[in-house]
Amino acid sequence: MDLGDKRKVKEFKEDEMPSLKESMDDAAGFEVGLDIEWESLIDERVNEDLWFEGWTKVYFQPTIDAFEAICSDELGREALQADLESVVFKNEAGMTGDISYEDGVLTVDKEPCTNMDKVDKRMESIVSLLESNL
């Protein structure tokens, strides 16, 4: 990650991430541990102006929406709070992508700028995965 990439990550962390993280915590009903593998999210093939949109639509928004859906009732809130320990955002699986849940860790491993607008599909995948494991 070069200096320009580091500046973009810093800008996102300072300007965008606080409200996204707050929305995630509000949706879950507790402070969710979050681990973002920033270096893997940098995609030099894509105009860096799209990075913020991609990171939001591929990682944050589907996760927030999934937590809202699961926590729509007391049973869902209690199950998520009892089992979810942290969320990991990374891009190691590439084009195929993967969403997994193991030992209390939800991992969203997707390309950050591919099929950005499929927020609902990713949200449904997260909901299905969590509901079958909580």
PDB file of C-alpha atoms in Angstrom:
ATOM      1  CA  MET A   1       0.000   0.000   0.000  1.00  0.00           C
ATOM      2  CA  ASP A   2       1.614   3.245  -1.114  1.00  0.00           C
ATOM      3  CA  LEU A   3       1.265   6.647   0.525  1.00  0.00           C
ATOM      4  CA  GLY A   4      -1.662   7.668  -1.676  1.00  0.00           C
ATOM      5  CA  ASP A   5      -3.537   4.490  -0.710  1.00  0.00           C
ATOM      6  CA  LYS A   6      -2.796   5.106   2.959  1.00  0.00           C
ATOM      7  CA  ARG A   7      -4.214   8.616   2.641  1.00  0.00           C
ATOM      8  CA  LYS A   8      -7.435   7.284   1.094  1.00  0.00           C
ATOM      9  CA  VAL A   9      -7.797   4.711   3.865  1.00  0.00           C
ATOM     10  CA  LYS A  10      -7.162   7.395   6.493  1.00  0.00           C
ATOM     11  CA  GLU A  11      -9.762   9.655   4.870  1.00  0.00           C
ATOM     12  CA  PHE A  12     -12.338   6.846   4.883  1.00  0.00           C
ATOM     13  CA  LYS A  13     -11.558   5.976   8.502  1.00  0.00           C
ATOM     14  CA  GLU A  14     -11.979   9.588   9.587  1.00  0.00           C
ATOM     15  CA  ASP A  15     -14.857  10.738   7.384  1.00  0.00           C
ATOM     16  CA  GLU A  16     -17.005   7.702   6.601  1.00  0.00           C
ATOM     17  CA  MET A  17     -16.296   4.937   9.037  1.00  0.00           C
ATOM     18  CA  PRO A  18     -17.494   6.494  12.313  1.00  0.00           C
ATOM     19  CA  SER A  19     -21.108   6.762  11.151  1.00  0.00           C
ATOM     20  CA  LEU A  20     -20.989   3.344   9.444  1.00  0.00           C
ATOM     21  CA  LYS A  21     -19.575   1.711  12.575  1.00  0.00           C
ATOM     22  CA  GLU A  22     -22.189   3.440  14.720  1.00  0.00           C
ATOM     23  CA  SER A  23     -24.942   2.155  12.418  1.00  0.00           C
ATOM     24  CA  MET A  24     -23.496  -1.355  12.633  1.00  0.00           C
ATOM     25  CA  ASP A  25     -23.398  -1.255  16.424  1.00  0.00           C
ATOM     26  CA  ASP A  26     -26.918   0.203  16.594  1.00  0.00           C
ATOM     27  CA  ALA A  27     -28.262  -2.499  14.288  1.00  0.00           C
ATOM     28  CA  ALA A  28     -26.623  -5.255  16.349  1.00  0.00           C
ATOM     29  CA  GLY A  29     -27.580  -3.721  19.684  1.00  0.00           C
ATOM     30  CA  PHE A  30     -24.000  -3.865  20.997  1.00  0.00           C
ATOM     31  CA  GLU A  31     -20.489  -2.775  20.058  1.00  0.00           C
ATOM     32  CA  VAL A  32     -19.312  -5.180  17.384  1.00  0.00           C
ATOM     33  CA  GLY A  33     -15.612  -5.955  17.078  1.00  0.00           C
ATOM     34  CA  LEU A  34     -14.446  -5.004  13.598  1.00  0.00           C
ATOM     35  CA  ASP A  35     -11.260  -6.082  11.831  1.00  0.00           C
ATOM     36  CA  ILE A  36     -10.653  -4.614   8.376  1.00  0.00           C
ATOM     37  CA  GLU A  37      -7.755  -5.872   6.305  1.00  0.00           C
ATOM     38  CA  TRP A  38      -7.259  -2.570   4.504  1.00  0.00           C
ATOM     39  CA  GLU A  39      -4.365  -3.615   2.329  1.00  0.00           C
ATOM     40  CA  SER A  40      -6.481  -6.328   0.733  1.00  0.00           C
ATOM     41  CA  LEU A  41      -9.270  -3.814  -0.007  1.00  0.00           C
ATOM     42  CA  ILE A  42      -7.046  -1.618  -2.168  1.00  0.00           C
ATOM     43  CA  ASP A  43      -7.827  -2.324  -5.816  1.00  0.00           C
ATOM     44  CA  GLU A  44      -5.462  -0.500  -8.140  1.00  0.00           C
ATOM     45  CA  ARG A  45      -7.491  -1.653 -11.154  1.00  0.00           C
ATOM     46  CA  VAL A  46     -10.398   0.533 -10.073  1.00  0.00           C
ATOM     47  CA  ASN A  47     -10.506   4.312  -9.907  1.00  0.00           C
ATOM     48  CA  GLU A  48      -9.855   5.227  -6.279  1.00  0.00           C
ATOM     49  CA  ASP A  49     -12.904   7.508  -6.384  1.00  0.00           C
ATOM     50  CA  LEU A  50     -14.992   4.318  -6.277  1.00  0.00           C
ATOM     51  CA  TRP A  51     -13.257   2.816  -3.240  1.00  0.00           C
ATOM     52  CA  PHE A  52     -15.456   4.518  -0.629  1.00  0.00           C
ATOM     53  CA  GLU A  53     -18.633   3.512  -2.444  1.00  0.00           C
ATOM     54  CA  GLY A  54     -17.377  -0.045  -2.853  1.00  0.00           C
ATOM     55  CA  TRP A  55     -16.282  -0.416   0.754  1.00  0.00           C
ATOM     56  CA  THR A  56     -19.641   0.906   1.932  1.00  0.00           C
ATOM     57  CA  LYS A  57     -21.842  -1.132  -0.413  1.00  0.00           C
ATOM     58  CA  VAL A  58     -19.875  -4.384  -0.350  1.00  0.00           C
ATOM     59  CA  TYR A  59     -18.974  -4.571   3.333  1.00  0.00           C
ATOM     60  CA  PHE A  60     -20.748  -2.142   5.631  1.00  0.00           C
ATOM     61  CA  GLN A  61     -24.277  -1.725   4.254  1.00  0.00           C
ATOM     62  CA  PRO A  62     -25.076  -5.426   3.742  1.00  0.00           C
ATOM     63  CA  THR A  63     -23.781  -6.199   7.228  1.00  0.00           C
ATOM     64  CA  ILE A  64     -25.770  -3.360   8.804  1.00  0.00           C
ATOM     65  CA  ASP A  65     -28.910  -4.413   6.917  1.00  0.00           C
ATOM     66  CA  ALA A  66     -28.399  -8.062   7.923  1.00  0.00           C
ATOM     67  CA  PHE A  67     -28.009  -7.134  11.591  1.00  0.00           C
ATOM     68  CA  GLU A  68     -31.186  -5.028  11.384  1.00  0.00           C
ATOM     69  CA  ALA A  69     -33.084  -7.965   9.874  1.00  0.00           C
ATOM     70  CA  ILE A  70     -31.823 -10.457  12.440  1.00  0.00           C
ATOM     71  CA  CYS A  71     -32.368  -8.101  15.366  1.00  0.00           C
ATOM     72  CA  SER A  72     -35.907  -7.209  14.355  1.00  0.00           C
ATOM     73  CA  ASP A  73     -37.132  -9.173  17.372  1.00  0.00           C
ATOM     74  CA  GLU A  74     -35.837  -9.996  20.840  1.00  0.00           C
ATOM     75  CA  LEU A  75     -34.940 -13.588  19.948  1.00  0.00           C
ATOM     76  CA  GLY A  76     -32.722 -12.463  17.076  1.00  0.00           C
ATOM     77  CA  ARG A  77     -31.069  -9.720  19.163  1.00  0.00           C
ATOM     78  CA  GLU A  78     -30.289 -12.142  21.961  1.00  0.00           C
ATOM     79  CA  ALA A  79     -28.916 -14.779  19.589  1.00  0.00           C
ATOM     80  CA  LEU A  80     -26.642 -12.315  17.781  1.00  0.00           C
ATOM     81  CA  GLN A  81     -25.389 -10.758  21.014  1.00  0.00           C
ATOM     82  CA  ALA A  82     -24.726 -14.167  22.536  1.00  0.00           C
ATOM     83  CA  ASP A  83     -22.711 -15.553  19.628  1.00  0.00           C
ATOM     84  CA  LEU A  84     -21.207 -12.834  17.415  1.00  0.00           C
ATOM     85  CA  GLU A  85     -17.746 -11.802  18.559  1.00  0.00           C
ATOM     86  CA  SER A  86     -16.444  -9.863  15.584  1.00  0.00           C
ATOM     87  CA  VAL A  87     -16.708  -9.041  11.907  1.00  0.00           C
ATOM     88  CA  VAL A  88     -13.850  -9.236   9.404  1.00  0.00           C
ATOM     89  CA  PHE A  89     -13.826  -7.396   6.081  1.00  0.00           C
ATOM     90  CA  LYS A  90     -11.203  -8.504   3.577  1.00  0.00           C
ATOM     91  CA  ASN A  91     -10.563  -9.331  -0.060  1.00  0.00           C
ATOM     92  CA  GLU A  92      -8.640 -12.565  -0.399  1.00  0.00           C
ATOM     93  CA  ALA A  93     -11.150 -14.736  -2.271  1.00  0.00           C
ATOM     94  CA  GLY A  94     -11.208 -12.378  -5.252  1.00  0.00           C
ATOM     95  CA  MET A  95     -13.982 -12.540  -7.840  1.00  0.00           C
ATOM     96  CA  THR A  96     -15.711 -15.553  -6.324  1.00  0.00           C
ATOM     97  CA  GLY A  97     -15.905 -14.021  -2.885  1.00  0.00           C
ATOM     98  CA  ASP A  98     -17.011 -15.708   0.279  1.00  0.00           C
ATOM     99  CA  ILE A  99     -19.071 -14.960   3.341  1.00  0.00           C
ATOM    100  CA  SER A 100     -18.467 -17.242   6.285  1.00  0.00           C
ATOM    101  CA  TYR A 101     -19.262 -17.557   9.968  1.00  0.00           C
ATOM    102  CA  GLU A 102     -17.087 -19.575  12.285  1.00  0.00           C
ATOM    103  CA  ASP A 103     -16.411 -19.433  16.021  1.00  0.00           C
ATOM    104  CA  GLY A 104     -18.338 -16.179  16.419  1.00  0.00           C
ATOM    105  CA  VAL A 105     -16.550 -14.426  13.549  1.00  0.00           C
ATOM    106  CA  LEU A 106     -18.463 -13.198  10.507  1.00  0.00           C
ATOM    107  CA  THR A 107     -16.079 -12.814   7.567  1.00  0.00           C
ATOM    108  CA  VAL A 108     -17.083 -10.907   4.462  1.00  0.00           C
ATOM    109  CA  ASP A 109     -14.397 -11.745   1.910  1.00  0.00           C
ATOM    110  CA  LYS A 110     -15.411 -10.019  -1.312  1.00  0.00           C
ATOM    111  CA  GLU A 111     -13.900  -7.851  -4.019  1.00  0.00           C
ATOM    112  CA  PRO A 112     -14.751  -4.320  -2.932  1.00  0.00           C
ATOM    113  CA  CYS A 113     -15.579  -2.885  -6.340  1.00  0.00           C
ATOM    114  CA  THR A 114     -17.247  -5.803  -8.114  1.00  0.00           C
ATOM    115  CA  ASN A 115     -21.049  -5.912  -8.276  1.00  0.00           C
ATOM    116  CA  MET A 116     -21.258  -3.081  -5.759  1.00  0.00           C
ATOM    117  CA  ASP A 117     -24.972  -2.594  -6.174  1.00  0.00           C
ATOM    118  CA  LYS A 118     -25.892  -6.135  -5.119  1.00  0.00           C
ATOM    119  CA  VAL A 119     -26.260  -4.973  -1.511  1.00  0.00           C
ATOM    120  CA  ASP A 120     -29.528  -6.898  -1.009  1.00  0.00           C
ATOM    121  CA  LYS A 121     -28.031 -10.148  -2.286  1.00  0.00           C
ATOM    122  CA  ARG A 122     -25.063  -9.883   0.084  1.00  0.00           C
ATOM    123  CA  MET A 123     -27.391  -8.923   2.945  1.00  0.00           C
ATOM    124  CA  GLU A 124     -29.576 -11.971   2.276  1.00  0.00           C
ATOM    125  CA  SER A 125     -26.484 -14.191   2.233  1.00  0.00           C
ATOM    126  CA  ILE A 126     -25.338 -12.814   5.589  1.00  0.00           C
ATOM    127  CA  VAL A 127     -28.797 -13.204   7.129  1.00  0.00           C
ATOM    128  CA  SER A 128     -29.137 -16.773   5.872  1.00  0.00           C
ATOM    129  CA  LEU A 129     -25.676 -17.700   7.090  1.00  0.00           C
ATOM    130  CA  LEU A 130     -26.100 -16.155  10.531  1.00  0.00           C
ATOM    131  CA  GLU A 131     -29.610 -17.496  11.074  1.00  0.00           C
ATOM    132  CA  SER A 132     -28.443 -21.022  10.291  1.00  0.00           C
ATOM    133  CA  ASN A 133     -25.531 -20.698  12.733  1.00  0.00           C
ATOM    134  CA  LEU A 134     -26.952 -18.747  15.678  1.00  0.00           C
TER     135      LEU A 134
END
